[in-house]
Short mmCIF file of N, CA and C in Angstrom, two decimals:
data_model
loop_
_atom_site.label_atom_id
_atom_site.label_comp_id
_atom_site.label_asym_id
_atom_site.label_seq_id
_atom_site.Cartn_x
_atom_site.Cartn_y
_atom_site.Cartn_z
N ALA A 1 114.14 98.80 87.38
CA ALA A 1 112.73 98.94 87.70
C ALA A 1 112.15 100.21 87.07
N LEU A 2 112.91 101.29 87.14
CA LEU A 2 112.43 102.54 86.57
C LEU A 2 112.29 102.45 85.06
N GLU A 3 113.25 101.82 84.40
CA GLU A 3 113.19 101.69 82.94
C GLU A 3 112.00 100.85 82.52
N ILE A 4 111.74 99.76 83.23
CA ILE A 4 110.60 98.90 82.91
C ILE A 4 109.29 99.65 83.12
N ALA A 5 109.17 100.33 84.26
CA ALA A 5 107.93 101.07 84.56
C ALA A 5 107.72 102.22 83.58
N ALA A 6 108.78 102.92 83.22
CA ALA A 6 108.65 104.06 82.32
C ALA A 6 108.33 103.61 80.89
N ALA A 7 108.86 102.45 80.48
CA ALA A 7 108.69 101.99 79.10
C ALA A 7 107.38 101.28 78.84
N GLY A 8 106.74 100.77 79.87
CA GLY A 8 105.54 99.96 79.65
C GLY A 8 104.35 100.45 80.43
N LYS A 9 103.54 99.51 80.83
CA LYS A 9 102.33 99.83 81.56
C LYS A 9 102.30 99.16 82.93
N ALA A 10 103.46 98.65 83.37
CA ALA A 10 103.54 97.96 84.66
C ALA A 10 103.30 98.94 85.80
N THR A 11 102.78 98.42 86.90
CA THR A 11 102.67 99.19 88.14
C THR A 11 103.88 98.85 88.99
N LEU A 12 104.58 99.85 89.44
CA LEU A 12 105.78 99.67 90.26
C LEU A 12 105.39 99.70 91.73
N VAL A 13 105.64 98.61 92.43
CA VAL A 13 105.42 98.52 93.88
C VAL A 13 106.79 98.69 94.51
N CYS A 14 106.95 99.69 95.38
CA CYS A 14 108.29 100.03 95.84
C CYS A 14 108.25 100.81 97.15
N GLY A 15 109.45 101.08 97.67
CA GLY A 15 109.60 101.92 98.85
C GLY A 15 109.47 103.39 98.49
N SER A 16 109.53 104.23 99.52
CA SER A 16 109.28 105.66 99.31
C SER A 16 110.37 106.35 98.50
N ALA A 17 111.63 105.95 98.63
CA ALA A 17 112.69 106.58 97.85
C ALA A 17 112.53 106.23 96.37
N MET A 18 112.23 104.97 96.07
CA MET A 18 112.02 104.58 94.67
C MET A 18 110.76 105.25 94.12
N PHE A 19 109.76 105.46 94.96
CA PHE A 19 108.55 106.17 94.56
C PHE A 19 108.91 107.56 94.04
N GLN A 20 109.73 108.28 94.81
CA GLN A 20 110.14 109.62 94.40
C GLN A 20 110.96 109.57 93.11
N ALA A 21 111.85 108.58 93.00
CA ALA A 21 112.66 108.44 91.80
C ALA A 21 111.78 108.14 90.58
N ALA A 22 110.77 107.32 90.76
CA ALA A 22 109.87 106.97 89.66
C ALA A 22 109.11 108.20 89.17
N LEU A 23 108.61 108.99 90.10
CA LEU A 23 107.90 110.21 89.72
C LEU A 23 108.82 111.15 88.95
N ARG A 24 110.06 111.29 89.43
CA ARG A 24 111.02 112.16 88.75
C ARG A 24 111.39 111.62 87.37
N ALA A 25 111.31 110.30 87.20
CA ALA A 25 111.63 109.67 85.91
C ALA A 25 110.45 109.73 84.95
N GLY A 26 109.32 110.29 85.40
CA GLY A 26 108.18 110.44 84.52
C GLY A 26 107.18 109.30 84.55
N VAL A 27 107.32 108.39 85.49
CA VAL A 27 106.33 107.32 85.61
C VAL A 27 105.06 107.95 86.19
N PRO A 28 103.92 107.76 85.54
CA PRO A 28 102.68 108.36 86.05
C PRO A 28 102.38 107.90 87.48
N PRO A 29 101.97 108.81 88.34
CA PRO A 29 101.73 108.46 89.74
C PRO A 29 100.73 107.32 89.94
N GLN A 30 99.77 107.18 89.03
CA GLN A 30 98.79 106.11 89.16
C GLN A 30 99.39 104.72 88.90
N ARG A 31 100.65 104.68 88.40
CA ARG A 31 101.31 103.39 88.16
C ARG A 31 102.45 103.13 89.15
N VAL A 32 102.46 103.88 90.26
CA VAL A 32 103.48 103.67 91.29
C VAL A 32 102.78 103.53 92.63
N SER A 33 103.06 102.43 93.32
CA SER A 33 102.43 102.17 94.62
C SER A 33 103.51 102.10 95.69
N PRO A 34 103.67 103.19 96.47
CA PRO A 34 104.67 103.15 97.53
C PRO A 34 104.21 102.27 98.69
N MET A 35 105.16 101.53 99.26
CA MET A 35 104.85 100.60 100.34
C MET A 35 105.89 100.74 101.45
N VAL A 36 105.48 100.47 102.66
CA VAL A 36 106.37 100.23 103.79
C VAL A 36 105.90 98.93 104.43
N SER A 37 106.74 98.32 105.23
CA SER A 37 106.36 97.02 105.77
C SER A 37 105.06 97.10 106.55
N GLY A 38 104.24 96.09 106.35
CA GLY A 38 102.93 96.01 107.00
C GLY A 38 101.79 96.46 106.12
N VAL A 39 102.09 97.28 105.11
CA VAL A 39 101.06 97.79 104.22
C VAL A 39 100.57 96.67 103.31
N GLU A 40 99.29 96.65 103.07
CA GLU A 40 98.70 95.66 102.19
C GLU A 40 97.73 96.38 101.26
N PHE A 41 97.73 96.00 100.00
CA PHE A 41 96.76 96.59 99.09
C PHE A 41 96.35 95.57 98.04
N ARG A 42 95.22 95.81 97.45
CA ARG A 42 94.70 94.93 96.41
C ARG A 42 94.95 95.60 95.06
N PHE A 43 95.47 94.81 94.13
CA PHE A 43 95.70 95.28 92.78
C PHE A 43 95.14 94.23 91.83
N ARG A 44 94.13 94.60 91.10
CA ARG A 44 93.42 93.68 90.21
C ARG A 44 93.00 92.45 90.99
N ASP A 45 93.56 91.26 90.65
CA ASP A 45 93.10 90.04 91.32
C ASP A 45 94.11 89.50 92.34
N VAL A 46 95.03 90.36 92.80
CA VAL A 46 95.98 89.93 93.83
C VAL A 46 96.03 90.94 94.98
N THR A 47 96.40 90.42 96.13
CA THR A 47 96.67 91.27 97.28
C THR A 47 98.16 91.21 97.54
N ILE A 48 98.78 92.34 97.74
CA ILE A 48 100.22 92.42 97.97
C ILE A 48 100.43 93.00 99.36
N LYS A 49 101.19 92.27 100.18
CA LYS A 49 101.52 92.73 101.53
C LYS A 49 103.03 92.90 101.61
N SER A 50 103.47 94.04 102.07
CA SER A 50 104.89 94.30 102.23
C SER A 50 105.35 93.78 103.60
N LEU A 51 106.47 93.06 103.58
CA LEU A 51 107.09 92.55 104.80
C LEU A 51 108.54 93.00 104.81
N PRO A 52 109.10 93.30 105.97
CA PRO A 52 110.49 93.77 105.98
C PRO A 52 111.46 92.67 105.54
N ALA A 53 112.48 93.06 104.82
CA ALA A 53 113.55 92.14 104.42
C ALA A 53 114.79 92.48 105.24
N ARG A 54 115.59 91.49 105.49
CA ARG A 54 116.87 91.70 106.19
C ARG A 54 117.93 91.89 105.13
N HIS A 55 118.12 93.14 104.75
CA HIS A 55 119.07 93.47 103.68
C HIS A 55 119.32 94.97 103.73
N GLU A 56 119.71 95.54 102.63
CA GLU A 56 119.92 96.97 102.50
C GLU A 56 119.31 97.42 101.18
N SER A 57 118.70 98.56 101.17
CA SER A 57 118.13 99.09 99.95
C SER A 57 118.66 100.51 99.77
N THR A 58 119.51 100.69 98.78
CA THR A 58 120.12 101.99 98.57
C THR A 58 120.12 102.32 97.08
N MET A 59 120.23 103.59 96.80
CA MET A 59 120.34 104.06 95.43
C MET A 59 120.88 105.48 95.46
N THR A 60 121.24 105.98 94.30
CA THR A 60 121.66 107.37 94.17
C THR A 60 120.58 108.11 93.39
N MET A 61 120.15 109.25 93.93
CA MET A 61 119.11 110.05 93.28
C MET A 61 119.58 111.50 93.31
N ASP A 62 119.62 112.12 92.15
CA ASP A 62 120.09 113.50 92.02
C ASP A 62 121.47 113.67 92.64
N GLY A 63 122.33 112.65 92.45
CA GLY A 63 123.69 112.72 92.96
C GLY A 63 123.82 112.47 94.46
N GLN A 64 122.71 112.18 95.11
CA GLN A 64 122.72 111.96 96.56
C GLN A 64 122.45 110.49 96.87
N PHE A 65 123.13 109.97 97.87
CA PHE A 65 122.91 108.61 98.34
C PHE A 65 121.60 108.57 99.11
N VAL A 66 120.70 107.63 98.76
CA VAL A 66 119.39 107.52 99.39
C VAL A 66 119.21 106.08 99.87
N ALA A 67 118.75 105.93 101.10
CA ALA A 67 118.45 104.60 101.65
C ALA A 67 116.93 104.44 101.73
N ASP A 68 116.49 103.22 101.55
CA ASP A 68 115.07 102.92 101.60
C ASP A 68 114.90 101.66 102.44
N GLN A 69 113.69 101.36 102.82
CA GLN A 69 113.42 100.16 103.59
C GLN A 69 113.43 98.95 102.65
N PRO A 70 114.29 97.96 102.89
CA PRO A 70 114.24 96.75 102.07
C PRO A 70 112.95 95.98 102.36
N GLN A 71 112.38 95.40 101.30
CA GLN A 71 111.08 94.76 101.45
C GLN A 71 111.03 93.38 100.80
N SER A 72 110.25 92.53 101.40
CA SER A 72 109.79 91.27 100.81
C SER A 72 108.30 91.45 100.60
N TYR A 73 107.70 90.57 99.80
CA TYR A 73 106.27 90.70 99.55
C TYR A 73 105.57 89.36 99.67
N LEU A 74 104.37 89.40 100.17
CA LEU A 74 103.49 88.24 100.14
C LEU A 74 102.40 88.56 99.13
N VAL A 75 102.33 87.75 98.09
CA VAL A 75 101.33 87.94 97.04
C VAL A 75 100.27 86.86 97.22
N THR A 76 99.02 87.28 97.36
CA THR A 76 97.91 86.35 97.52
C THR A 76 96.94 86.54 96.36
N THR A 77 96.67 85.46 95.64
CA THR A 77 95.76 85.55 94.51
C THR A 77 94.32 85.48 94.99
N GLU A 78 93.42 85.85 94.11
CA GLU A 78 91.99 85.79 94.41
C GLU A 78 91.56 84.37 94.78
N GLU A 79 92.23 83.37 94.17
CA GLU A 79 91.91 81.98 94.43
C GLU A 79 92.53 81.46 95.74
N GLY A 80 93.38 82.27 96.38
CA GLY A 80 93.95 81.90 97.66
C GLY A 80 95.38 81.39 97.63
N ALA A 81 96.02 81.35 96.46
CA ALA A 81 97.43 80.97 96.42
C ALA A 81 98.26 82.05 97.10
N ARG A 82 99.24 81.64 97.90
CA ARG A 82 100.08 82.60 98.63
C ARG A 82 101.54 82.35 98.27
N ILE A 83 102.19 83.41 97.77
CA ILE A 83 103.57 83.33 97.30
C ILE A 83 104.39 84.36 98.07
N PHE A 84 105.43 83.87 98.75
CA PHE A 84 106.37 84.75 99.45
C PHE A 84 107.49 85.08 98.49
N CYS A 85 107.65 86.38 98.19
CA CYS A 85 108.73 86.85 97.32
C CYS A 85 109.76 87.52 98.22
N GLY A 86 110.83 86.79 98.49
CA GLY A 86 111.80 87.24 99.48
C GLY A 86 112.69 88.38 99.05
N GLY A 87 112.86 88.59 97.75
CA GLY A 87 113.79 89.61 97.31
C GLY A 87 115.18 89.27 97.81
N ASP A 88 116.00 90.26 98.08
CA ASP A 88 117.30 90.03 98.73
C ASP A 88 117.02 89.98 100.22
N ASN A 89 117.14 88.82 100.79
CA ASN A 89 116.78 88.64 102.19
C ASN A 89 117.76 87.67 102.82
N SER A 90 118.08 87.88 104.07
CA SER A 90 118.92 86.93 104.79
C SER A 90 118.05 86.17 105.79
N LEU A 91 118.60 85.11 106.33
CA LEU A 91 117.86 84.26 107.25
C LEU A 91 117.57 84.99 108.55
N SER A 92 116.32 84.97 108.98
CA SER A 92 115.93 85.52 110.28
C SER A 92 114.68 84.81 110.75
N GLU A 93 114.42 84.89 112.04
CA GLU A 93 113.24 84.23 112.59
C GLU A 93 111.94 84.87 112.13
N ASP A 94 112.02 86.02 111.46
CA ASP A 94 110.83 86.62 110.85
C ASP A 94 110.14 85.59 109.95
N LEU A 95 110.95 84.78 109.28
CA LEU A 95 110.40 83.79 108.35
C LEU A 95 109.52 82.77 109.07
N LEU A 96 109.87 82.42 110.30
CA LEU A 96 109.01 81.54 111.10
C LEU A 96 107.66 82.19 111.36
N THR A 97 107.71 83.46 111.72
CA THR A 97 106.48 84.22 112.00
C THR A 97 105.61 84.30 110.75
N TRP A 98 106.21 84.64 109.60
CA TRP A 98 105.42 84.77 108.38
C TRP A 98 104.86 83.43 107.94
N GLY A 99 105.62 82.37 108.15
CA GLY A 99 105.10 81.04 107.83
C GLY A 99 103.87 80.71 108.66
N ALA A 100 103.93 81.03 109.96
CA ALA A 100 102.80 80.75 110.84
C ALA A 100 101.60 81.66 110.54
N LEU A 101 101.85 82.93 110.27
CA LEU A 101 100.76 83.88 110.04
C LEU A 101 100.11 83.75 108.66
N TYR A 102 100.93 83.62 107.62
CA TYR A 102 100.44 83.74 106.26
C TYR A 102 100.38 82.42 105.49
N GLU A 103 101.06 81.39 105.97
CA GLU A 103 101.05 80.06 105.37
C GLU A 103 101.25 80.09 103.85
N PRO A 104 102.39 80.66 103.40
CA PRO A 104 102.63 80.66 101.95
C PRO A 104 102.86 79.24 101.45
N GLN A 105 102.49 79.02 100.19
CA GLN A 105 102.72 77.71 99.58
C GLN A 105 104.00 77.70 98.75
N VAL A 106 104.36 78.85 98.21
CA VAL A 106 105.52 78.98 97.34
C VAL A 106 106.41 80.09 97.89
N ALA A 107 107.73 79.89 97.80
CA ALA A 107 108.68 80.93 98.17
C ALA A 107 109.63 81.17 97.02
N VAL A 108 109.79 82.43 96.65
CA VAL A 108 110.79 82.84 95.67
C VAL A 108 111.96 83.39 96.50
N LEU A 109 113.07 82.64 96.50
CA LEU A 109 114.19 82.99 97.37
C LEU A 109 115.47 83.21 96.57
N GLY A 110 116.14 84.31 96.85
CA GLY A 110 117.43 84.59 96.24
C GLY A 110 118.50 83.73 96.90
N ILE A 111 119.15 82.88 96.12
CA ILE A 111 120.12 81.94 96.71
C ILE A 111 121.53 82.18 96.21
N GLY A 112 121.69 83.05 95.24
CA GLY A 112 123.02 83.32 94.70
C GLY A 112 123.51 84.64 95.23
N GLY A 113 124.40 85.21 94.55
CA GLY A 113 124.94 86.48 95.00
C GLY A 113 125.58 87.23 93.86
N LEU A 114 126.52 88.07 94.21
CA LEU A 114 127.23 88.84 93.22
C LEU A 114 128.65 89.08 93.71
N TRP A 115 129.47 89.45 92.77
CA TRP A 115 130.85 89.75 93.11
C TRP A 115 130.98 91.23 93.42
N VAL A 116 131.50 91.55 94.59
CA VAL A 116 131.80 92.92 94.98
C VAL A 116 133.33 92.96 95.10
N GLY A 117 133.95 93.42 94.03
CA GLY A 117 135.41 93.33 93.98
C GLY A 117 135.80 91.86 93.99
N PRO A 118 136.73 91.48 94.88
CA PRO A 118 137.17 90.09 94.92
C PRO A 118 136.31 89.18 95.81
N VAL A 119 135.24 89.73 96.38
CA VAL A 119 134.43 88.99 97.35
C VAL A 119 133.09 88.58 96.74
N HIS A 120 132.73 87.30 96.89
CA HIS A 120 131.41 86.82 96.44
C HIS A 120 130.44 86.97 97.61
N VAL A 121 129.45 87.84 97.46
CA VAL A 121 128.50 88.16 98.52
C VAL A 121 127.21 87.40 98.26
N VAL A 122 126.80 86.57 99.23
CA VAL A 122 125.56 85.80 99.12
C VAL A 122 124.75 86.04 100.39
N GLU A 123 123.59 86.65 100.24
CA GLU A 123 122.77 86.97 101.42
C GLU A 123 122.11 85.72 102.01
N LEU A 124 121.69 84.80 101.15
CA LEU A 124 120.96 83.62 101.58
C LEU A 124 121.54 82.40 100.87
N PRO A 125 122.63 81.84 101.39
CA PRO A 125 123.21 80.66 100.75
C PRO A 125 122.21 79.51 100.71
N PRO A 126 122.40 78.54 99.82
CA PRO A 126 121.43 77.45 99.67
C PRO A 126 121.05 76.74 100.98
N ALA A 127 122.01 76.48 101.85
CA ALA A 127 121.68 75.80 103.12
C ALA A 127 120.72 76.65 103.97
N GLU A 128 120.94 77.96 103.99
CA GLU A 128 120.05 78.85 104.74
C GLU A 128 118.71 79.02 104.02
N ALA A 129 118.73 78.99 102.69
CA ALA A 129 117.47 79.04 101.93
C ALA A 129 116.62 77.81 102.22
N ALA A 130 117.28 76.65 102.39
CA ALA A 130 116.54 75.43 102.74
C ALA A 130 115.87 75.60 104.10
N THR A 131 116.58 76.19 105.04
CA THR A 131 115.99 76.45 106.36
C THR A 131 114.85 77.46 106.24
N ALA A 132 115.06 78.50 105.44
CA ALA A 132 114.01 79.51 105.25
C ALA A 132 112.75 78.87 104.68
N ALA A 133 112.91 77.99 103.68
CA ALA A 133 111.76 77.33 103.07
C ALA A 133 111.03 76.47 104.09
N ARG A 134 111.80 75.77 104.92
CA ARG A 134 111.18 74.94 105.96
C ARG A 134 110.44 75.81 106.98
N TRP A 135 111.05 76.91 107.40
CA TRP A 135 110.41 77.80 108.36
C TRP A 135 109.14 78.42 107.78
N LEU A 136 109.17 78.75 106.49
CA LEU A 136 107.98 79.33 105.85
C LEU A 136 106.88 78.28 105.67
N GLY A 137 107.26 77.01 105.65
CA GLY A 137 106.28 75.93 105.50
C GLY A 137 105.80 75.75 104.07
N VAL A 138 106.60 76.17 103.10
CA VAL A 138 106.17 76.10 101.70
C VAL A 138 106.34 74.69 101.14
N SER A 139 105.63 74.43 100.07
CA SER A 139 105.79 73.14 99.37
C SER A 139 106.69 73.28 98.15
N THR A 140 106.91 74.53 97.69
CA THR A 140 107.74 74.76 96.51
C THR A 140 108.62 75.98 96.73
N VAL A 141 109.87 75.87 96.29
CA VAL A 141 110.81 77.00 96.29
C VAL A 141 111.23 77.27 94.85
N ILE A 142 111.19 78.53 94.48
CA ILE A 142 111.72 78.97 93.18
C ILE A 142 112.99 79.76 93.49
N PRO A 143 114.16 79.18 93.19
CA PRO A 143 115.41 79.90 93.46
C PRO A 143 115.67 80.97 92.39
N VAL A 144 116.13 82.13 92.83
CA VAL A 144 116.46 83.23 91.93
C VAL A 144 117.76 83.88 92.40
N HIS A 145 118.20 84.90 91.66
CA HIS A 145 119.34 85.72 92.05
C HIS A 145 120.65 84.93 92.00
N TYR A 146 120.85 84.21 90.91
CA TYR A 146 122.11 83.50 90.69
C TYR A 146 122.42 83.53 89.20
N GLN A 147 123.68 83.35 88.89
CA GLN A 147 124.15 83.40 87.50
C GLN A 147 123.95 82.06 86.81
N PRO A 148 123.78 82.05 85.48
CA PRO A 148 123.72 80.77 84.75
C PRO A 148 124.96 79.93 85.06
N GLY A 149 124.74 78.63 85.26
CA GLY A 149 125.84 77.73 85.57
C GLY A 149 126.21 77.67 87.04
N ASP A 150 125.63 78.52 87.86
CA ASP A 150 125.91 78.51 89.30
C ASP A 150 125.38 77.20 89.89
N PRO A 151 126.14 76.53 90.74
CA PRO A 151 125.68 75.28 91.34
C PRO A 151 124.68 75.48 92.49
N ALA A 152 124.32 76.72 92.80
CA ALA A 152 123.45 77.00 93.95
C ALA A 152 122.11 76.26 93.90
N PRO A 153 121.39 76.20 92.76
CA PRO A 153 120.12 75.46 92.75
C PRO A 153 120.29 73.97 93.07
N THR A 154 121.34 73.36 92.52
CA THR A 154 121.60 71.94 92.80
C THR A 154 121.92 71.77 94.28
N GLN A 155 122.67 72.70 94.84
CA GLN A 155 123.00 72.64 96.26
C GLN A 155 121.75 72.81 97.11
N LEU A 156 120.82 73.67 96.69
CA LEU A 156 119.57 73.85 97.42
C LEU A 156 118.79 72.55 97.48
N VAL A 157 118.71 71.84 96.35
CA VAL A 157 118.03 70.55 96.31
C VAL A 157 118.67 69.60 97.33
N ALA A 158 120.00 69.55 97.34
CA ALA A 158 120.72 68.67 98.26
C ALA A 158 120.50 69.08 99.72
N ASP A 159 120.51 70.38 99.98
CA ASP A 159 120.32 70.85 101.35
C ASP A 159 118.91 70.56 101.85
N LEU A 160 117.92 70.69 100.99
CA LEU A 160 116.55 70.35 101.38
C LEU A 160 116.42 68.85 101.65
N ALA A 161 117.06 68.04 100.83
CA ALA A 161 117.04 66.58 101.05
C ALA A 161 117.72 66.23 102.37
N ALA A 162 118.82 66.92 102.69
CA ALA A 162 119.53 66.67 103.94
C ALA A 162 118.68 67.04 105.15
N GLN A 163 117.77 68.00 104.98
CA GLN A 163 116.87 68.39 106.08
C GLN A 163 115.62 67.53 106.09
N ASP A 164 115.59 66.52 105.23
CA ASP A 164 114.49 65.55 105.18
C ASP A 164 113.15 66.24 104.96
N THR A 165 113.12 67.13 103.98
CA THR A 165 111.87 67.82 103.64
C THR A 165 111.34 67.28 102.31
N ARG A 166 110.11 67.58 102.05
CA ARG A 166 109.49 67.21 100.75
C ARG A 166 109.21 68.47 99.95
N ILE A 167 110.07 69.46 100.10
CA ILE A 167 109.89 70.71 99.39
C ILE A 167 110.47 70.60 97.98
N GLU A 168 109.63 70.90 96.99
CA GLU A 168 110.05 70.84 95.60
C GLU A 168 110.82 72.11 95.24
N VAL A 169 111.86 71.95 94.44
CA VAL A 169 112.61 73.09 93.92
C VAL A 169 112.29 73.25 92.45
N ALA A 170 111.70 74.38 92.08
CA ALA A 170 111.32 74.65 90.68
C ALA A 170 112.34 75.62 90.10
N VAL A 171 113.31 75.08 89.38
CA VAL A 171 114.37 75.90 88.79
C VAL A 171 113.87 76.44 87.46
N LEU A 172 113.92 77.75 87.30
CA LEU A 172 113.48 78.39 86.06
C LEU A 172 114.61 78.38 85.05
N ASP A 173 114.26 78.25 83.78
CA ASP A 173 115.24 78.34 82.71
C ASP A 173 115.58 79.81 82.47
N PHE A 174 116.81 80.05 82.06
CA PHE A 174 117.22 81.41 81.72
C PHE A 174 116.72 81.74 80.33
#
């Protein structure tokens, strides 16, 4: 995130620890928007609302271990489209609440994981992502956070079908 923000003209939306790291990395302050859960702001033609994620957000800054609040985001366009960007998130009843309050139409959900030594860590397996999509009430899920060739997107389609939903899965090409 820091390399992208420093190299281009993107605005970095982040927690307070990443905000400090971005400033130290030379990202101009006007291109960094610190957020904590509940904060909402308008940027150009979208509104971004920070929602807490069930995960961990850590980094090392100046040789010190730093923790930050993990976040999900609700992006609402000027035309009224609502997209839930889950980030690294695990299943929780918060998703029911956000579905009822914000009525997102699309959810970007991390369904894969990574290898930590010999262990494959997956925060939101496809079956739980299917439940999350149903709780959010979305019509479309965009699965992310998986490696090329991972069967997770195909499994998500099957899990949604098993839950008898009409939620479309939009798999992005690598």
